[in-house]
Coordinates of C-alpha atoms in Angstrom, one line a residue:
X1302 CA 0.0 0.0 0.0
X1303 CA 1.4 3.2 -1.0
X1304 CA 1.5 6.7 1.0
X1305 CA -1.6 7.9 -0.6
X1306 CA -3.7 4.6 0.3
X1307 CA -2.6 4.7 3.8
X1308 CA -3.6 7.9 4.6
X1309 CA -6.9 7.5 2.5
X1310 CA -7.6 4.5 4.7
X1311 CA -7.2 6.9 7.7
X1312 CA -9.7 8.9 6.0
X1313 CA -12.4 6.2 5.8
X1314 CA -12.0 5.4 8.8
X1315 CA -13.3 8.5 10.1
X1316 CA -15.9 8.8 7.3
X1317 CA -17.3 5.1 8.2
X1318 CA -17.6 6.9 12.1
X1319 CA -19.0 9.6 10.9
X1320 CA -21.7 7.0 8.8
X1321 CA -22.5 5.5 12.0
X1322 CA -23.6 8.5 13.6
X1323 CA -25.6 9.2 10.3
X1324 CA -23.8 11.6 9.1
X1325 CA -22.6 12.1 6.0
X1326 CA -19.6 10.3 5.6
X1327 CA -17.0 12.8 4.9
X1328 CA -13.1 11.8 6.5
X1329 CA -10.2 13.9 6.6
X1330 CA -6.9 13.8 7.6
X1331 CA -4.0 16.2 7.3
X1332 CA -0.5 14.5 6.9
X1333 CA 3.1 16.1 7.4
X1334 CA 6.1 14.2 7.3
X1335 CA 4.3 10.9 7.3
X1336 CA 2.6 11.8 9.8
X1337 CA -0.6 12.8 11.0
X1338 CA -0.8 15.5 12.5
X1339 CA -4.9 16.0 11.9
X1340 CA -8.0 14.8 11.5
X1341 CA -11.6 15.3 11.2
X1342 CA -14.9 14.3 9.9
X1343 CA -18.3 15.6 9.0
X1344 CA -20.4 16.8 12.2
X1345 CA -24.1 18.4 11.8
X1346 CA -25.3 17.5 8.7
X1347 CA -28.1 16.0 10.1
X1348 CA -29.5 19.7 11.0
X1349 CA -28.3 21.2 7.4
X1350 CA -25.2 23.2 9.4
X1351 CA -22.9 23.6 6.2
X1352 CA -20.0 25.0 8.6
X1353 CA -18.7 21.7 10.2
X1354 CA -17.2 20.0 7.4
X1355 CA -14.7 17.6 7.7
X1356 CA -12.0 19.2 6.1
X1357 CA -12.9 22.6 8.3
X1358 CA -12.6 20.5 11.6
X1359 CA -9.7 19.0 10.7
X1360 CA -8.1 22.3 9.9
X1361 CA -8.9 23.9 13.1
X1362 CA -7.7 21.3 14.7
X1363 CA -4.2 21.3 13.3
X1364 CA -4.5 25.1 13.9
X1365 CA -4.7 24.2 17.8
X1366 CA -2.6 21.3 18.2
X1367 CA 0.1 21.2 15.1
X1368 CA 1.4 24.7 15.5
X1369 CA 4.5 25.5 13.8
X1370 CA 4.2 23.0 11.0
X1371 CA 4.7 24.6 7.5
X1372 CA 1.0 24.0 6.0
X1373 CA 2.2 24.8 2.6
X1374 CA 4.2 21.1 3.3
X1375 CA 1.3 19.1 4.7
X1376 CA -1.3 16.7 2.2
X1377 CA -5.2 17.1 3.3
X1378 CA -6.9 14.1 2.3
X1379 CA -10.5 13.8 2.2
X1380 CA -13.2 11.1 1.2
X1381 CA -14.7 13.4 -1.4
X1382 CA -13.6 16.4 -3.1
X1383 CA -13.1 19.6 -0.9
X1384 CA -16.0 22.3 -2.0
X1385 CA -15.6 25.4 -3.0
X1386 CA -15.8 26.6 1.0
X1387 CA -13.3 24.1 2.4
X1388 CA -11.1 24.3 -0.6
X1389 CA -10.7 28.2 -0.5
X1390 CA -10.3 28.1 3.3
X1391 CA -7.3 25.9 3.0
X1392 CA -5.8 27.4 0.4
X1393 CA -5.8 30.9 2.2
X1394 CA -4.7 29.2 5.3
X1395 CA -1.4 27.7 2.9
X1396 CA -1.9 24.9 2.3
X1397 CA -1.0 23.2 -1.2
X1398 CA -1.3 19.5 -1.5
X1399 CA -4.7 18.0 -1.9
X1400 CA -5.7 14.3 -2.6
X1401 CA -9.5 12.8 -2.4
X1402 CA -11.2 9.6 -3.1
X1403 CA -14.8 10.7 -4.4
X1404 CA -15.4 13.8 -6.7
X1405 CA -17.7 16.2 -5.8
X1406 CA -19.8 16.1 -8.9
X1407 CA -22.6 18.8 -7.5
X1408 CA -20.0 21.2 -5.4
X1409 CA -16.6 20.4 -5.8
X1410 CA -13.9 23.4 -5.8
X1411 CA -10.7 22.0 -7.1
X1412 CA -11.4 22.7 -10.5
X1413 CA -11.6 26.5 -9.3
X1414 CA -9.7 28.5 -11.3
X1415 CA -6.9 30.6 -9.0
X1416 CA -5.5 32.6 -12.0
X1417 CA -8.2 34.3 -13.1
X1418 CA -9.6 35.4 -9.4
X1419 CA -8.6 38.3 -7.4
X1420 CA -4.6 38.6 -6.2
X1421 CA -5.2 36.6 -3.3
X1422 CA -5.7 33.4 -4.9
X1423 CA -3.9 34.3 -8.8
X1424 CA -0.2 33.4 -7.9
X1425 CA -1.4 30.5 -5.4
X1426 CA -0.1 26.4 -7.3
X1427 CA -1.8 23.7 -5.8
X1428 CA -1.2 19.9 -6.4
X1429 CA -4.8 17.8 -6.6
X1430 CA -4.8 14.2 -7.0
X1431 CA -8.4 13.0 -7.5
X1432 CA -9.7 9.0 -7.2
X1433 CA -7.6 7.8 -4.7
X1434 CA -9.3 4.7 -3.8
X1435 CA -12.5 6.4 -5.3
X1436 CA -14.5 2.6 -5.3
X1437 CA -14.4 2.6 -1.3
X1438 CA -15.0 6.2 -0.7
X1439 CA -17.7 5.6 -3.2
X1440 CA -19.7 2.6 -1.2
X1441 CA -19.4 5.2 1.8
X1442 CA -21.3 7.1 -0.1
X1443 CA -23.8 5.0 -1.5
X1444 CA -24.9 3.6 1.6
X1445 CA -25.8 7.0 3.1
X1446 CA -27.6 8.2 0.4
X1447 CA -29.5 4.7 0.6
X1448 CA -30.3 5.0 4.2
X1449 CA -34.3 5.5 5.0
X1450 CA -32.7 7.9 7.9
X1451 CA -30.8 9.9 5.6
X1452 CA -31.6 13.0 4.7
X1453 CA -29.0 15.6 3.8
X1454 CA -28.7 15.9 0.0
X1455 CA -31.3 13.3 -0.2
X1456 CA -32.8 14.5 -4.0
X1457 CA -29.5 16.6 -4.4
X1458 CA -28.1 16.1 -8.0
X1459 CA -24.8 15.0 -6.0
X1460 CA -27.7 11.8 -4.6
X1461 CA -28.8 10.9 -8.3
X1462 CA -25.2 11.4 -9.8
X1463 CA -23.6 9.0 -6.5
X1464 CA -26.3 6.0 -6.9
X1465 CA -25.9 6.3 -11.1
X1466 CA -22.3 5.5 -10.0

């Protein structure tokens, strides 16, 4: 298993925790060094709160525990494709290095495009590597989107696109 896959793995992990708990199964964790130094996964989405995303948590956390460490040198890997939100906070915050398993088909922001936005964000190189074990991230999220209980997204294009998977 290669670098990638074993911090994915990490990933699910948290996003099969956060599935338990019915909640959508978003994992993250941020790595440095071969190490991680972060981690978080998707709380609220229960009640529609669209602030306590995985990659957000995990983010703050590193923030408050992982001081000091470069971000511009750490990899955030996530179960599916940052959005737009999570993806523009990280990249203000430094960091560079992104790789997910699942693609965000209804609100994904890696494809946004830095050098045509304001100064900010124009000069800003960022390395993405999409479909990293994109089969399991995948069942993930199948299964919610499946569950009676399940709400969040529920007739979201993102819901059709996932179970036409």
């Amino acid at each position: 298993m290669d670098k990638k896959q074993i911090f994915m793995e990490k990933a699910l992990r948290l996003a099969d925790e956060a599935l338990l708990l019915k909640e959508f199964p978003v994992g993250c964790v941020i790595e440095f060094d071969g190490a991680v130094v972060a981690t978080g996964s998707r709380t609220n989405s229960r009640g529609g709160n669209e602030i306590d995303h995985a990659e957000i948590i995990a983010l703050r956390n590193m923030l408050n525990d992982a001081r000091g460490v470069d971000l511009s040198l750490v990899t955030v890997y996530s179960t599916m494709e940052p959005c737009l939100m999570c993806f523009s906070t990280l990249i203000v915050n430094g960091v560079r290095n992104f790789v997910y398993g699942y693609e965000d088909a209804m609100g994904g922001g890696t494809n946004l495009p830095l050098s045509q936005l304001a100064p900010l964000y124009r000069d800003i190189r960022v390395e993405i590597e999409g479909g990293v074990m994109r089969k399991d991230c995948l069942a993930l999220f199948k299964t919610f989107f499946t569950m009676a209980e399940s709400t969040y997204l529920k007739d979201s294009y993102l819901a059709s696109y996932t179970l036409q998977q």
